[in-house]
C-alpha positions as MATLAB code, in Angstrom:
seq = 'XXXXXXXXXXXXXXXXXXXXXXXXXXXXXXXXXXXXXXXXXXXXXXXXXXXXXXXXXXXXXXXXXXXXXXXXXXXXXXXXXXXXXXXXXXXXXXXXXXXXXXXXXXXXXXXXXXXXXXXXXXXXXXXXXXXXXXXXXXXXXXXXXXXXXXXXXXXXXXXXXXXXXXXXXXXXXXXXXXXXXXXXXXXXXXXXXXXXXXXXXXXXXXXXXXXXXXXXXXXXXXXXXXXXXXXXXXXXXXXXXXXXXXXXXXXXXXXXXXXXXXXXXXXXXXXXXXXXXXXXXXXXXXXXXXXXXXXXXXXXXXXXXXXXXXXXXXXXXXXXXXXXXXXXXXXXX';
ca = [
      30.977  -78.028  122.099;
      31.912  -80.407  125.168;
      31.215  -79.528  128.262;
      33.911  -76.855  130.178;
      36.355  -78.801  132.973;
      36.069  -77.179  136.037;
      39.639  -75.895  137.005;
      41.793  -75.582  140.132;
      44.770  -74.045  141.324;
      47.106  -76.733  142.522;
      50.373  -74.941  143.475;
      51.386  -71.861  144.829;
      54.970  -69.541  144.769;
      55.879  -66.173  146.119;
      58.625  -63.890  145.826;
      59.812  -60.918  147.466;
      63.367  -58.849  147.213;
      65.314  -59.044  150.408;
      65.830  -55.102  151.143;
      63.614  -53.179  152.998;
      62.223  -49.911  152.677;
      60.317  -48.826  155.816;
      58.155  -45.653  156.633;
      61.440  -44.085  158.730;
      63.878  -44.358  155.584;
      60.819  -42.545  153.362;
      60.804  -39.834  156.097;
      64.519  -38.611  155.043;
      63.006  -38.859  151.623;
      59.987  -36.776  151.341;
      57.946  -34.785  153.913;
      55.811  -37.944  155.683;
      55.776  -39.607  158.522;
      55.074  -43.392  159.669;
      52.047  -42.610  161.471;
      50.506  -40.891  157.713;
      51.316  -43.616  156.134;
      49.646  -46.184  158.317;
      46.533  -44.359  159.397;
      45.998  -43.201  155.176;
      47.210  -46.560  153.283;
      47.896  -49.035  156.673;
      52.001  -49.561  155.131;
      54.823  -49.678  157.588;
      57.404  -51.376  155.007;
      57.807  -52.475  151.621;
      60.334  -54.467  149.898;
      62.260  -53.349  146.935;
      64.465  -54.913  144.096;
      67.755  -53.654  143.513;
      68.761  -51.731  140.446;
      68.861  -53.933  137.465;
      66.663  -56.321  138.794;
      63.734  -56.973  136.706;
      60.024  -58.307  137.258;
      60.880  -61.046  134.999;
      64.032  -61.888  137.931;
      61.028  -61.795  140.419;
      59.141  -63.415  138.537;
      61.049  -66.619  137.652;
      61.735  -66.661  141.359;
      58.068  -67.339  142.432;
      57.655  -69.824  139.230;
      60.353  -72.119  140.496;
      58.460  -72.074  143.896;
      55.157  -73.011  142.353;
      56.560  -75.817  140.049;
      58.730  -77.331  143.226;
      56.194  -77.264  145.814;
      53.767  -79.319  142.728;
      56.702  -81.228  141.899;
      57.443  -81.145  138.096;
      59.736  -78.913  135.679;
      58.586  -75.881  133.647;
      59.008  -78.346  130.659;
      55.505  -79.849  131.813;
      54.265  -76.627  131.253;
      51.473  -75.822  128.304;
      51.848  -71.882  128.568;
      52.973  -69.043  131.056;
      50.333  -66.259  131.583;
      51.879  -63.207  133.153;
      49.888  -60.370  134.719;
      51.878  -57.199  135.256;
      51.910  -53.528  135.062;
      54.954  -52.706  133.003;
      55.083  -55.493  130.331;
      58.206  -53.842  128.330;
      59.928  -55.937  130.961;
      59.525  -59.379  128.441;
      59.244  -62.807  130.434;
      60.857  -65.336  128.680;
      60.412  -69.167  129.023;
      63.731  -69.731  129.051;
      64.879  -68.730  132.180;
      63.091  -71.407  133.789;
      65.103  -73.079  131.693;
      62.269  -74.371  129.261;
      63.403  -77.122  126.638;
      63.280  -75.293  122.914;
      61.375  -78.322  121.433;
      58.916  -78.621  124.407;
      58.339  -74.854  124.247;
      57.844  -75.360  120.313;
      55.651  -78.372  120.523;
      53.205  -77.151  123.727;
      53.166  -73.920  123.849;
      53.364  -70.763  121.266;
      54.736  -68.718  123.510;
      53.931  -66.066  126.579;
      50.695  -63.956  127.078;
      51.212  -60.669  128.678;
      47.961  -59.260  130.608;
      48.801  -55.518  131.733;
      45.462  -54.666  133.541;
      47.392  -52.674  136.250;
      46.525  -53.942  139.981;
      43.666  -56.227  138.473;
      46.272  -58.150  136.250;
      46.668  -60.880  138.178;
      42.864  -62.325  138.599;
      42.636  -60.894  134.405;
      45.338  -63.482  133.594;
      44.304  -66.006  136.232;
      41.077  -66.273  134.477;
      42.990  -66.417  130.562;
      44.473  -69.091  132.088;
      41.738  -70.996  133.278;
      39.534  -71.130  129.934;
      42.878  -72.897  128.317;
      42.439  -75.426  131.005;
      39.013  -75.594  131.089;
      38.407  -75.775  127.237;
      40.992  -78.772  127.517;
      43.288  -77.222  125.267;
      45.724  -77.370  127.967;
      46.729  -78.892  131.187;
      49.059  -77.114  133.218;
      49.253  -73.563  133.044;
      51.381  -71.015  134.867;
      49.843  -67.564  135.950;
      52.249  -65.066  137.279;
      51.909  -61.427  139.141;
      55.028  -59.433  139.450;
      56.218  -56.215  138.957;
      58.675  -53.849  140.076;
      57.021  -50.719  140.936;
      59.897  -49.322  142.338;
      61.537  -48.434  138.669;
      58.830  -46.500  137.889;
      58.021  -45.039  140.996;
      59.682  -40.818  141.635;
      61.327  -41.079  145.429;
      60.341  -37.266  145.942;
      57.020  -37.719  145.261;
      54.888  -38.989  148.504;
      51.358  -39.380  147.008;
      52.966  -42.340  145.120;
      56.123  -43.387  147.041;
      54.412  -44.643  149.887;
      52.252  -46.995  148.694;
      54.345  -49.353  146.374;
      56.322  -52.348  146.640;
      58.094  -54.861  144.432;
      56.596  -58.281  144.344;
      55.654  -61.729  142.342;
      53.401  -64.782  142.959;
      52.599  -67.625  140.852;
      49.973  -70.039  140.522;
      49.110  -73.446  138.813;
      46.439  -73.953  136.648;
      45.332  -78.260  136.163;
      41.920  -79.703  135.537;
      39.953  -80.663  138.817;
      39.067  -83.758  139.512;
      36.754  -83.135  141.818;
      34.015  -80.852  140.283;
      33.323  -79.643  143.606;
      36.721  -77.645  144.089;
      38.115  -74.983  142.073;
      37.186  -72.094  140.268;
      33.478  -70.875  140.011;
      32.257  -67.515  138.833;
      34.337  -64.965  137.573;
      33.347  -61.096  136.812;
      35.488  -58.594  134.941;
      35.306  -54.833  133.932;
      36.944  -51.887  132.552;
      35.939  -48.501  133.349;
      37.759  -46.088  130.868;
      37.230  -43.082  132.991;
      40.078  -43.589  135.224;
      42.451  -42.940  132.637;
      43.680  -40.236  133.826;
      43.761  -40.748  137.966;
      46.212  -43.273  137.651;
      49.076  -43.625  135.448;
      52.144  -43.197  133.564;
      52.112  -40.351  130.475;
      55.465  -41.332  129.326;
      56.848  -44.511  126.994;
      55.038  -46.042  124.210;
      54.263  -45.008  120.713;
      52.872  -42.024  121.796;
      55.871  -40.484  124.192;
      58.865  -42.394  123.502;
      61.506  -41.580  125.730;
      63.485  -38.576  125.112;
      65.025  -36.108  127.112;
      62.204  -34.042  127.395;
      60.217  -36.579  128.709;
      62.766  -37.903  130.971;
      63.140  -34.171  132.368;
      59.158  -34.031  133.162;
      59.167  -36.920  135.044;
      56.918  -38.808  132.560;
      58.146  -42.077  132.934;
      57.128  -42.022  136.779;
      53.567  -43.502  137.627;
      51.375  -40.464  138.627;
      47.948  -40.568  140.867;
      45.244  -39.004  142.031;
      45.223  -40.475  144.950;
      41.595  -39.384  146.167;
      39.722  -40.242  142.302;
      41.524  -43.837  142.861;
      40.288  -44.218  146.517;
      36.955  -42.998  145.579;
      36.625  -45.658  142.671;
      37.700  -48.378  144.398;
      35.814  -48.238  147.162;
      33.032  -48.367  145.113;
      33.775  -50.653  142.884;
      35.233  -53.535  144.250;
      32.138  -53.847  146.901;
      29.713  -53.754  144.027;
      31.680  -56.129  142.207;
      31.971  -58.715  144.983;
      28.289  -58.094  145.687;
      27.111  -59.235  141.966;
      29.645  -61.965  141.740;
      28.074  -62.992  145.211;
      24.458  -62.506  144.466;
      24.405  -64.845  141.037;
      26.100  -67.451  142.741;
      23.405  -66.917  145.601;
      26.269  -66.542  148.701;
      26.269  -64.690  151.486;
      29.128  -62.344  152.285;
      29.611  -64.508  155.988;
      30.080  -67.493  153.934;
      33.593  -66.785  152.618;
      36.043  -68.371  154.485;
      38.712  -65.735  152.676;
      38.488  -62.749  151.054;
      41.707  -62.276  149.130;
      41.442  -58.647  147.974;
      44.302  -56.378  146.171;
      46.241  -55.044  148.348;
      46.322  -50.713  147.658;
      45.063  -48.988  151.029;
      43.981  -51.030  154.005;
      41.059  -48.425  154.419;
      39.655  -50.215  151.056;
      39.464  -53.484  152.197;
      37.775  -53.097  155.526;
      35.374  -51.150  153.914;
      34.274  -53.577  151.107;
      34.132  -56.705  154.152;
      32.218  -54.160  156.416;
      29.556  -53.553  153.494;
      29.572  -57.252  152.730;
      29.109  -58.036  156.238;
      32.233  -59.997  156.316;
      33.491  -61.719  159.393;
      36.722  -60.084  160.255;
      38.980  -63.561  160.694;
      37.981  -64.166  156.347;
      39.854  -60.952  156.177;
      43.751  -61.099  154.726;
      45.504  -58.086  154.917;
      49.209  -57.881  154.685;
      49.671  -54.766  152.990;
      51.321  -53.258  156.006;
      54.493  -55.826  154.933;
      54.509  -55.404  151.396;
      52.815  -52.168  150.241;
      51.153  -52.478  147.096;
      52.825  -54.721  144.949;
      50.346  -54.109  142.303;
      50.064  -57.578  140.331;
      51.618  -59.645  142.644;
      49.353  -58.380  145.452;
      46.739  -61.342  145.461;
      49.563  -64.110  145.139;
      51.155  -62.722  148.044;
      48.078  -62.411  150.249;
      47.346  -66.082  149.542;
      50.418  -67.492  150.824;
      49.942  -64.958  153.852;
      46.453  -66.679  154.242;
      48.421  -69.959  153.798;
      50.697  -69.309  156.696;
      48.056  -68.343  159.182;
      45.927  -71.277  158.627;
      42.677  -69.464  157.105;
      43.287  -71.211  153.520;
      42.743  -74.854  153.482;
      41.404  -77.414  151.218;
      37.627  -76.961  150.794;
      37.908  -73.125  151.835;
      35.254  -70.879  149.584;
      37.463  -67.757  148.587;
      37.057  -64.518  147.115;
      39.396  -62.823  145.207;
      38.897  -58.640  144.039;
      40.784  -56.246  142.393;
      40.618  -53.210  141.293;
      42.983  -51.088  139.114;
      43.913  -48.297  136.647;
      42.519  -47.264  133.710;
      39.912  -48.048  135.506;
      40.541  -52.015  135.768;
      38.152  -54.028  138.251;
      38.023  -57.769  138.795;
      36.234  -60.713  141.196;
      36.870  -64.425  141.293;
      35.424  -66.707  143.687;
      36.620  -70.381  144.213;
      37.311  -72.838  146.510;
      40.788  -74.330  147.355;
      42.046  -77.477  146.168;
      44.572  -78.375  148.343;
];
């Protein structure tokens, strides 16, 4: 077998619905209040898609960023990886307005990876053995969803906290082996099954009336089992993925984390002994956009100047089911 490319992201896209919906509007909503919400989960306002908008709409959106600011069309394109939590909503390659032959010839077709919040850095990674095995050359991982569809308004252990969102990135060899990605770590902890999700849809509870009555097609948490987990996890994660490639926690110039509850991240850079300006945290803007979190952070990092070529980064996730993920790299560009 020859030896693996190394692999780099070489384009970035983000994507966020224009309408607001900030801690006042949830207080005519449901019993809360802006100050809650920022001292529990650190969220002033999220943004939200209109109805009949779907994560493939936001989706595309961020894609056409990506492929612009890089410079070439989605028929230079090998395959589209797309992370997400509710995959019914199909992606297709032809609204970027893919060539049928050049979709025939390159690439057989979408991959779906619906590892909740983690999604994104699961498919980021699918993405990068493609590259890296040489198979292909340019590939296109997306994070978006559209919590807000599945998301019950009079419920505020769950309203709060999500937003609608969608980031893309491009996968191409490196040609410098000394940029790109470098040590991934991945893991699924079945015991969250039931602290995080949604009971209805599928083969087991197809929609019906019944289940539309229960509420069973609305995401449903418990919101101290999920804290709990993650806090835990996502330190130890970054801590092994840190300790094999023998780096200290100082050393990261950014720590790109998911974005659920700002109480999470300080935590994990405080037990890593982070430095706080390696830090990005803009969930107070976005709320948890749940695959589309880490996209979105990175072009916040991007903005403010902490993400530049050379830059040793660390992204984490961590998600339901239980769903966990770490990638560290450095930036290409």
């Amino acid at each position: 077998m020859s030896q693996l490319q190394r692999v780099k992201i070489s384009a970035l896209g983000t994507y966020v619905p224009p309408r607001l919906l900030t801690n006042a509007d949830l207080e005519k909503l449901v019993d809360t209040n802006d100050q809650w919400i920022m001292e529990r989960v650190g969220i002033r306002e999220r943004h939200l898609a209109d109805k009949g908008v779907a994560t493939s709409d936001l989706a595309v959106e961020a894609a056409k960023k990506a492929l612009a600011e890089r410079g070439i069309d989605a028929s230079d394109l090998d395959a589209i990886i797309v992370g997400t939590v509710y995959s019914r909503h199909v992606f297709s390659l032809d609204r970027l307005s893919r060539p049928t032959q050049a979709r025939r010839e390159k690439c057989p077709g979408d991959l779906i990876s619906s590892a909740a919040c983690s999604a994104f850095v699961y498919a980021l990674q699918t993405g990068a053995q493609f590259v890296a095995t040489g198979s292909h050359k340019k590939v296109l991982v997306i994070g978006a969803d559209v919590m807000s569809s599945i998301i019950d308004y009079t419920d505020r252990a769950t309203c709060v906290i999500f937003g609608d969102g969608a980031g893309a990135v491009l996968l191409e060899p490196a040609e410098d082996e000394s940029l790109g990605l470098i040590d991934f770590l991945h893991e699924v902890d079945g015991s969250g099954g039931c602290s995080l999700y949604m009971p209805g849809g599928g083969s087991q509870n197809p929609s019906t009336h019944e289940t539309v009555d229960k509420k069973m097609h609305f995401v449903h948490q418990d919101g101290a089992a999920v804290f709990k987990f993650a806090v835990r996890k996502m330190a130890s994660l970054c801590e092994e993925i840190l300790r094999r490639n023998n780096i200290k926690g100082s050393e990261i110039d950014a720590f790109i984390p998911h974005q659920a509850n700002k109480r999470i991240i300080t935590a994990t850079a405080d037990r890593l002994n982070m430095r706080p300006e390696s830090v990005i945290i803009n969930i107070e803007s976005y709320g948890n956009t749940t695959a589309a979190t880490i996209p979105l952070a990175m072009e916040t990092a991007r903005q403010e100047g902490r993400l530049k070529k050379g830059s040793l980064v660390l992204l984490a996730s961590v998600g339901a089911g239980f769903t966990s993920g770490a990638t560290l790299l450095r930036w290409a560009y």
